[in-house]
Structures are given as structure tokens and as C-alpha cells.
Coordinates of C-alpha atoms and ligand atoms in Angstrom, one line a residue:
M1 CA 17.0 -20.6 -14.7
P2 CA 14.1 -20.2 -12.3
S3 CA 12.0 -17.0 -12.4
I4 CA 11.1 -16.0 -8.9
Y5 CA 9.1 -12.9 -8.3
L6 CA 9.6 -11.5 -4.8
D7 CA 8.4 -7.9 -5.4
H8 CA 4.6 -8.2 -4.8
S9 CA 4.6 -4.9 -2.9
A10 CA 5.7 -3.1 -6.0
T11 CA 3.0 -4.8 -8.2
T12 CA 1.5 -8.2 -8.6
P13 CA 0.9 -10.3 -11.7
V14 CA -2.7 -10.0 -13.0
G15 CA -4.7 -13.0 -11.8
E16 CA -6.1 -15.3 -14.6
E17 CA -9.6 -15.1 -13.3
I18 CA -9.3 -11.3 -12.9
L19 CA -8.0 -11.0 -16.5
Q20 CA -10.9 -13.1 -17.8
A21 CA -13.4 -11.0 -15.9
M22 CA -12.2 -7.8 -17.4
L23 CA -11.6 -8.9 -21.0
P24 CA -15.3 -8.7 -22.2
F25 CA -15.3 -5.0 -21.2
L26 CA -12.5 -4.3 -23.5
S27 CA -14.4 -5.9 -26.5
D28 CA -18.1 -6.7 -26.8
R29 CA -19.3 -5.0 -23.6
F30 CA -17.7 -1.6 -24.4
G31 CA -20.5 0.6 -23.2
N32 CA -20.1 3.9 -21.4
A33 CA -21.6 3.4 -17.9
S34 CA -23.3 6.8 -18.2
S35 CA -25.2 5.9 -21.4
I36 CA -29.0 5.2 -21.3
H37 CA -29.1 2.3 -23.8
Q38 CA -28.4 -1.3 -23.1
Y39 CA -24.7 -1.0 -23.7
G40 CA -24.5 1.6 -21.0
Q41 CA -26.7 -0.3 -18.6
E42 CA -24.5 -3.4 -19.0
A43 CA -21.5 -1.3 -18.1
R44 CA -23.3 0.4 -15.2
A45 CA -24.4 -2.9 -13.7
A46 CA -20.8 -4.2 -13.9
V47 CA -19.4 -1.1 -12.2
E48 CA -22.0 -1.3 -9.4
H49 CA -21.3 -5.0 -8.9
A50 CA -17.6 -4.2 -8.5
R51 CA -18.5 -1.4 -6.0
E52 CA -20.3 -4.1 -3.9
Q53 CA -17.3 -6.4 -4.1
V54 CA -14.9 -3.7 -3.0
A55 CA -17.2 -2.4 -0.2
R56 CA -17.6 -5.9 1.2
V57 CA -13.9 -6.3 1.9
I58 CA -13.9 -3.4 4.4
N59 CA -17.5 -3.6 5.5
A60 CA -18.4 -0.4 3.8
R61 CA -21.6 0.7 2.0
E62 CA -21.5 0.5 -1.8
S63 CA -22.3 4.2 -1.9
E64 CA -19.1 4.9 0.0
I65 CA -16.7 3.6 -2.7
I66 CA -15.4 6.1 -5.3
F67 CA -13.5 4.6 -8.2
V68 CA -10.3 6.4 -9.2
S69 CA -7.2 5.8 -11.3
G70 CA -5.1 4.1 -8.5
G71 CA -3.7 4.5 -5.0
T72 CA -1.9 7.7 -5.9
E73 CA -5.1 9.4 -7.0
A74 CA -7.0 8.0 -4.0
D75 CA -4.4 9.6 -1.7
N76 CA -4.5 12.9 -3.6
L77 CA -8.3 13.0 -3.6
A78 CA -8.5 12.2 0.1
I79 CA -6.0 14.9 1.1
L80 CA -6.6 17.7 -1.4
G81 CA -10.4 17.1 -1.4
S82 CA -10.4 17.3 2.4
A83 CA -8.1 20.3 2.7
A84 CA -10.2 22.3 0.2
A85 CA -13.5 21.2 1.8
L86 CA -12.3 22.1 5.3
K87 CA -10.3 25.2 4.7
E88 CA -12.7 27.3 6.7
K89 CA -12.2 25.0 9.7
G90 CA -8.4 25.1 9.8
N91 CA -5.2 24.6 7.9
H92 CA -3.3 21.9 9.9
I93 CA -2.6 18.4 8.8
I94 CA -0.9 15.6 10.7
T95 CA 0.9 12.7 8.9
S96 CA 4.0 10.7 9.4
L97 CA 7.5 10.9 8.0
I98 CA 7.4 7.6 6.3
E99 CA 4.1 7.7 4.3
H100 CA 4.0 6.8 0.6
Q101 CA 5.2 9.7 -1.7
A102 CA 1.6 10.0 -2.8
V103 CA 0.8 11.3 0.7
I104 CA 4.1 13.1 1.4
Q105 CA 4.3 15.0 -1.8
T106 CA 0.6 16.0 -1.6
C107 CA 1.2 17.3 1.9
E108 CA 4.2 19.2 0.7
H109 CA 2.2 20.7 -2.1
L110 CA -0.4 21.9 0.4
E111 CA 2.4 23.5 2.5
K112 CA 3.2 25.7 -0.4
Q113 CA -0.5 26.7 -0.4
G114 CA -0.4 27.9 3.2
Y115 CA -1.4 24.7 5.0
E116 CA 0.8 23.5 7.9
V117 CA 1.8 19.9 8.1
T118 CA 3.2 18.0 11.1
Y119 CA 5.3 14.9 10.0
L120 CA 5.4 12.5 13.0
E121 CA 8.6 10.6 13.5
P122 CA 7.8 6.8 13.8
D123 CA 9.5 4.6 16.4
Q124 CA 12.4 2.4 15.6
H125 CA 10.0 -0.2 14.1
G126 CA 8.4 2.3 11.9
M127 CA 5.2 2.5 13.9
T128 CA 3.2 5.7 14.5
H129 CA 1.6 5.8 17.9
P130 CA -1.8 7.2 18.9
G131 CA -0.2 9.3 21.7
Q132 CA 2.0 11.1 19.2
V133 CA -1.0 11.9 17.0
E134 CA -3.0 13.1 20.1
E135 CA -0.1 15.4 21.1
A136 CA 0.2 16.9 17.7
I137 CA -3.5 17.8 17.4
R138 CA -4.2 21.6 17.4
P139 CA -7.5 23.5 17.3
E140 CA -6.9 24.1 13.6
T141 CA -6.2 20.4 12.7
I142 CA -8.5 19.3 9.9
L143 CA -7.0 16.0 8.8
I144 CA -4.9 13.2 10.0
T145 CA -3.4 10.8 7.4
V146 CA -1.5 7.8 8.7
M147 CA -0.9 4.7 6.5
H148 CA -2.4 1.3 7.4
S149 CA 0.8 -0.5 6.6
N150 CA 4.1 0.6 5.2
N151 CA 5.1 -0.5 1.7
E152 CA 8.8 -0.4 2.4
I153 CA 9.2 -2.1 5.8
G154 CA 5.8 -3.8 6.2
T155 CA 4.9 -2.4 9.6
I156 CA 1.2 -2.3 10.4
N157 CA 0.2 0.8 12.3
P158 CA -2.3 0.8 15.2
V159 CA -4.8 2.5 13.0
G160 CA -7.8 1.5 15.1
E161 CA -6.4 3.2 18.2
I162 CA -5.5 6.3 16.2
G163 CA -9.0 6.3 14.8
K164 CA -10.5 6.2 18.2
I165 CA -8.7 9.3 19.3
V166 CA -9.3 11.2 16.1
H167 CA -13.0 10.3 16.2
E168 CA -13.3 11.6 19.8
K169 CA -11.8 14.9 18.7
N170 CA -14.1 15.0 15.7
I171 CA -11.2 15.3 13.2
R172 CA -11.1 13.6 9.8
F173 CA -9.0 10.5 9.4
H174 CA -7.5 9.1 6.2
T175 CA -5.5 6.0 5.9
D176 CA -3.5 4.7 2.9
A177 CA -4.5 1.0 3.0
V178 CA -3.0 0.1 -0.4
Q179 CA -0.7 -2.5 1.1
S180 CA -3.3 -3.8 3.5
F181 CA -6.5 -4.0 1.5
G182 CA -7.4 -7.6 0.8
K183 CA -4.5 -8.9 2.9
L184 CA -5.4 -7.9 6.4
P185 CA -8.9 -7.8 7.9
I186 CA -10.2 -4.2 7.9
D187 CA -13.6 -2.9 9.1
V188 CA -13.9 0.8 8.4
N189 CA -16.6 1.1 11.1
V190 CA -14.3 -0.5 13.8
I191 CA -11.2 1.6 12.9
N192 CA -13.2 4.9 12.6
V193 CA -11.6 6.0 9.3
D194 CA -13.4 8.5 7.1
L195 CA -11.2 7.9 4.0
L196 CA -9.2 4.9 2.9
S197 CA -7.1 4.4 -0.2
I198 CA -7.1 1.2 -2.3
S199 CA -5.2 0.1 -5.5
A200 CA -6.0 -2.8 -7.8
H201 CA -2.5 -3.7 -8.9
K202 CA -1.2 -4.6 -5.4
I203 CA -3.9 -7.3 -5.2
Y204 CA -3.5 -9.1 -8.6
G205 CA -5.6 -6.5 -10.6
P206 CA -4.3 -4.3 -13.4
K207 CA -2.5 -1.0 -13.0
G208 CA -4.3 2.3 -13.2
V209 CA -7.4 1.6 -11.2
G210 CA -8.2 2.0 -7.5
A211 CA -10.8 3.3 -5.1
L212 CA -11.3 5.7 -2.2
Y213 CA -13.6 4.8 0.6
V214 CA -15.4 8.0 1.6
H215 CA -17.5 7.6 4.8
Q216 CA -21.1 8.7 4.3
G217 CA -21.6 12.4 4.9
T218 CA -17.9 13.3 4.5
A219 CA -17.7 16.6 2.6
M220 CA -15.2 16.5 -0.2
A221 CA -14.1 19.0 -2.8
K222 CA -13.6 17.6 -6.3
V223 CA -10.0 17.3 -7.6
I224 CA -10.8 15.9 -11.1
H225 CA -13.4 18.1 -12.8
G226 CA -15.5 17.2 -15.8
G227 CA -18.7 15.4 -15.1
E228 CA -21.0 14.1 -12.4
H229 CA -19.4 10.7 -12.3
E230 CA -18.9 8.8 -9.1
R231 CA -21.5 10.7 -7.0
N232 CA -20.1 13.9 -8.3
K233 CA -16.8 13.2 -6.5
R234 CA -14.6 12.4 -9.4
G235 CA -15.2 13.4 -13.0
G236 CA -14.3 11.2 -16.0
T237 CA -15.7 8.2 -17.8
E238 CA -15.4 5.2 -15.6
N239 CA -12.6 2.7 -16.4
V240 CA -15.2 -0.1 -16.7
A241 CA -12.8 -3.0 -17.4
G242 CA -10.4 -1.9 -14.7
I243 CA -13.2 -1.4 -12.2
V244 CA -14.6 -4.9 -13.0
A245 CA -11.1 -6.3 -12.4
L246 CA -10.7 -4.4 -9.1
G247 CA -14.0 -5.9 -8.0
K248 CA -13.0 -9.4 -8.9
A249 CA -9.6 -8.9 -7.3
A250 CA -11.2 -7.7 -4.1
E251 CA -13.6 -10.7 -4.0
I252 CA -10.8 -13.2 -4.5
S253 CA -8.6 -11.5 -1.9
L254 CA -11.4 -11.6 0.6
N255 CA -11.9 -15.3 -0.1
L256 CA -8.2 -16.1 0.2
M257 CA -7.3 -13.6 3.0
A258 CA -7.1 -16.0 6.0
S259 CA -5.4 -18.9 4.2
E260 CA -2.9 -16.7 2.2
A261 CA -2.0 -14.7 5.3
Q262 CA -1.2 -17.9 7.2
R263 CA 0.7 -19.4 4.3
L264 CA 2.8 -16.2 3.7
M265 CA 3.6 -15.8 7.3
L266 CA 5.0 -19.3 7.4
L267 CA 7.0 -18.7 4.2
Q268 CA 8.3 -15.4 5.6
D269 CA 9.3 -17.0 8.9
K270 CA 11.1 -19.8 7.1
F271 CA 12.8 -17.3 4.7
W272 CA 14.0 -15.1 7.6
Q273 CA 15.3 -18.2 9.5
E274 CA 17.2 -19.3 6.4
I275 CA 18.7 -15.9 5.9
R276 CA 19.8 -15.6 9.5
E277 CA 21.3 -19.1 9.5
R278 CA 23.3 -18.7 6.3
I279 CA 24.4 -15.0 6.4
P280 CA 26.2 -13.3 9.3
D281 CA 25.4 -9.7 10.3
V282 CA 21.9 -9.2 8.9
S283 CA 18.9 -7.4 10.4
L284 CA 15.2 -7.2 9.8
N285 CA 13.6 -3.7 9.5
G286 CA 10.2 -2.9 10.6
H287 CA 8.1 -4.3 13.4
P288 CA 9.0 -7.9 14.5
D289 CA 5.4 -9.0 14.7
E290 CA 3.0 -6.3 13.4
R291 CA 3.9 -6.7 9.7
I292 CA 2.3 -7.5 6.4
P293 CA 2.3 -11.2 5.8
G294 CA 5.2 -12.2 3.5
H295 CA 7.0 -8.8 3.7
L296 CA 10.7 -8.8 4.7
S297 CA 12.9 -5.7 4.6
V298 CA 16.4 -6.9 5.3
S299 CA 19.7 -5.0 5.8
F300 CA 23.0 -6.6 4.7
P301 CA 25.6 -4.1 5.8
G302 CA 28.7 -4.0 3.6
V303 CA 26.7 -4.6 0.4
E304 CA 25.3 -2.1 -2.0
A305 CA 21.6 -2.8 -2.6
E306 CA 21.8 -2.1 -6.3
S307 CA 24.7 -4.5 -6.8
L308 CA 22.8 -7.2 -4.9
L309 CA 19.6 -6.6 -6.8
I310 CA 21.4 -6.9 -10.1
S311 CA 23.2 -10.1 -9.0
L312 CA 19.8 -11.6 -7.8
D313 CA 18.2 -10.6 -11.1
L314 CA 20.9 -12.5 -13.0
K315 CA 19.9 -15.6 -11.0
G316 CA 16.2 -15.1 -11.8
I317 CA 15.2 -13.4 -8.6
A318 CA 13.3 -10.2 -8.6
A319 CA 13.4 -8.1 -5.4
S320 CA 13.7 -4.4 -4.7
S321 CA 15.4 -1.8 -2.7
G322 CA 13.0 0.4 -0.9
S323 CA 9.9 1.1 -3.0
A324 CA 9.6 0.8 -6.7
C325 CA 8.7 4.5 -6.8
A326 CA 12.1 5.5 -5.3
S327 CA 14.3 3.3 -7.5
G328 CA 16.2 5.1 -10.2
S329 CA 17.2 7.8 -7.7
N330 CA 20.2 7.3 -5.6
A331 CA 18.9 9.2 -2.6
P332 CA 18.4 7.0 0.5
S333 CA 14.8 6.0 1.0
H334 CA 12.8 8.5 3.1
V335 CA 11.4 5.6 5.0
L336 CA 14.7 4.0 6.0
A337 CA 16.0 7.5 6.8
G338 CA 12.9 8.1 8.9
L339 CA 13.8 5.0 10.9
K340 CA 17.3 6.6 11.5
L341 CA 19.0 3.5 10.1
P342 CA 22.8 3.8 10.1
L343 CA 24.0 4.6 6.5
E344 CA 25.7 1.2 6.1
K345 CA 22.5 -0.6 6.8
M346 CA 20.4 1.8 4.7
K347 CA 22.7 1.2 1.7
G348 CA 22.4 -2.5 1.9
T349 CA 18.6 -2.8 2.4
I350 CA 16.5 -5.1 0.2
R351 CA 12.8 -5.6 0.3
F352 CA 11.4 -9.1 -0.4
S353 CA 7.6 -9.1 -0.7
L354 CA 6.1 -12.6 -1.1
G355 CA 2.8 -13.3 -2.7
R356 CA 0.5 -15.9 -4.3
T357 CA 3.1 -16.9 -6.9
N358 CA 5.7 -18.0 -4.3
T359 CA 6.5 -21.5 -2.9
E360 CA 8.9 -23.0 -0.4
D361 CA 11.2 -23.9 -3.2
H362 CA 11.5 -20.2 -4.1
I363 CA 12.6 -19.4 -0.6
E364 CA 15.2 -22.2 -0.5
Y365 CA 16.7 -21.2 -3.8
T366 CA 16.7 -17.5 -2.9
A367 CA 18.3 -18.1 0.5
Q368 CA 21.1 -20.1 -1.2
V369 CA 21.7 -17.5 -3.9
L370 CA 21.7 -14.7 -1.2
Q371 CA 24.3 -16.6 0.8
E372 CA 26.7 -16.9 -2.2
T373 CA 26.1 -13.4 -3.5
I374 CA 26.5 -11.6 -0.2
E375 CA 29.7 -13.6 0.6
R376 CA 31.1 -12.5 -2.8
L377 CA 30.0 -8.9 -2.6
R378 CA 31.3 -8.5 1.0
A379 CA 34.6 -9.9 0.0
L380 CA 34.9 -7.2 -2.7
A381 CA 34.2 -4.5 -0.2
P382 CA 37.0 -4.5 2.2
T383 CA 35.5 -1.7 4.4
A384 CA 32.6 -4.0 5.5
Ligands
PLP401 C1 1.6 1.3 -4.5 C2 1.2 2.3 -3.4 C3 0.5 3.5 -3.7 C4 0.3 4.0 -5.1 O1 -0.7 3.2 -5.7 P1 -0.7 3.3 -7.3 O2 -2.0 2.5 -7.7 O3 0.5 2.6 -7.8 O4 -0.8 4.7 -7.7 C5 0.2 4.3 -2.6 N1 0.4 3.9 -1.4 C6 1.0 2.7 -1.0 C7 1.3 2.4 0.4 C8 1.5 1.9 -2.1 O5 2.1 0.8 -1.8

């Protein structure tokens, strides 16, 4: 049976070169990057090299990259660190209804602390528009956090235009770029963001390491206390091996960005064409053009996503319903609900996220399995 991984937005396999780059730091080169001796210096040099590699991808300065434990911590640090640093200025935050839970739940936490949060409703493609952000701004607005691209539906937001407005109003702007970093060109100076979240395991690095870009001069309160690490913005002994891996993953992503984007877009187009030709009554969620290369969120009304995923898994195909973080709970995804998708469509929505491991053969096989499986499942569900 083939083994076809179509869930790269949940996580990616660790790249061989990336694994090789990190391994020495789990054995011989075990030093603590804060130590004075040569072991420490070796670790420090490796961490600083990785900082340079990450910074280059988004045209940032090395000093603007703070290493953290992943995308979730980056989002928490950006939002909690800003809210605490700016609490004298105001208590209002603007975000969207379909952010990652790391943003939504952090905002909800702040609401309990007396902050006010506006959750903008995206359009039918899942896009948040600069005009909406502008209208929601109040004198007491201290932070705007809108994701660069959406993990469930793949829509890319007009972050540059939002940044322009936010910048003119002198308000702080954070974007969760976990799904975009290394896949789409980003220049932090052009899009006017102050804070940008990054995670290693979405770009063929290991889990448990990420980074937050913090624009020079951006005042931040600490969230993790316990040392002067990371320019006194995040306590804790650096995860040297993980950071080295993130650096390598960033470098490789930058090198492959243009060619992979083009290859994945072609694969995605072909896949969607195959699905449409073979299966009646299907629809694509998210924006038709402004989407992450290789990302397809498809609704198959009359089918339960869970049953479809299990059937696909039995045929060696790994996909997901909504985001990996939401699976296990039966509640409809807050992203699909935010799009106001009819219940029938919401229940039958599957995300395919293609990546470096995929080929045209995978697409052919999956389209064929989908056709057979959907036909069978729809026949079992007479209400469809
Ligand atoms: C995966 C993901 C995160 C969380 O990153 P972790 O490193 O898994 O904590 C945050 N935001 C988005 C958009 C993601 O896709």
C-alpha cells in the first residue's frame, strides 16, 4: 500500500539535512550557549548563525529574532507581552474570528483580565480586509493581530495593506506567519509588522521550536521568566539543537521557495481539477487565488469528515479535517463556522496540504481513492 502524506499544514517530516545539522548538538556539541568555555561558545555561535538564517527569510535584523518553543509560544509572547507592555496606553485588541487557537485563546484569556477584544468576521473566502481593521480601531486600541495565512483554509490575508493602515495609526501589529514563513515571500519592512510568529515543524524542522520576530525598539513584557536569555525577552536555556534545525530549515526553505511554490501550485491545480471531474457536488473553501501553495480545503456534502479520513487512512492517505489541534473534539471548526459554511458542508470538509514529499502520482492515486470512497459513503447516507 502506498503511504501518502497530505497533511503538511499539521506538521512536516524532518528533512534529512536538517536532522543531520541538529544531531551534533544532541551529542558532542552539548554546550550551554550561556557558558563561557569553549563548549558554550560553540553552542552560542550555532545559535547566532541560526538567528541569521531565520532573519534572512523575512529581511529582518538578527537582533530582531527571539527563539521560543514554537508557534504557540510565539503567539502568546506577542500578544501577552504586548498587552502587558502597553496596558497604560489602552486595553483594546483587534483580531479575527478565524485565527489559530494560540491567538484566539490568548485573546480570550486577556478578556478575562479586563482587556477588550474585537473579533473581525472574515469575508466568504476567509479574508480579513484592511477597511474592517480600520473601522474597528479605537483610541484605546493597542494591538492588532491578524494571521498571514490561515492553516485550515489556506487563505492569504492582505497583511501588507493592513500593516500600512496600522502603521499610520501608530498601533502595534502582530501576524501569525507560521503557515507562510518559508513558503511565501515576506519582507517585514514592506508589510510593516512589529511582531511575526514562526514555527520550525511546519517547514521540515522538529517540533517544539520556533521564533518571534520583534521589530527593533518594540517594548515587550516578559512571559517566561528565569534568566536574561534572548535579549532578556524569554528566559530559559536555549534549545540549541532545535534552534540549529530551525535555522537550517529556514535556509533550505528560502532556497526552495520559488520552485516549491510553483511546483505545489501546479500539483494543487491538478488535484482540484481531478476532484472536480471525478466527484459531483464538491466545493473549495478559502480564497480561489490568494492561497498557500499546495493547500486545498474541500467540502464533500453528504459525507462525514471523520469517516472519510478513516477510509483514506486505510488506503494509505493521510489528510485532516480542519486543523490538527481541533481534531479529537466533535465541535465544528471555528474557522469553518467563521466562514458561515452550511452545516452539511462543514461536516464533510477535509484539508489536503501538499508538501515536498508529494508527487503527481500521489495526486492521481488520491483522486481515485476519493472518488470510490465518496461514492460509497454517499450511498450509505440517504439524506445526502
Ligand atoms: C501550527 C500553527 C501554530 C502553532 O505552532 P506550534 O509550533 O505547533 O505551537 C500557530 N499558528 C498557526 C497558523 C499554525 O499553523
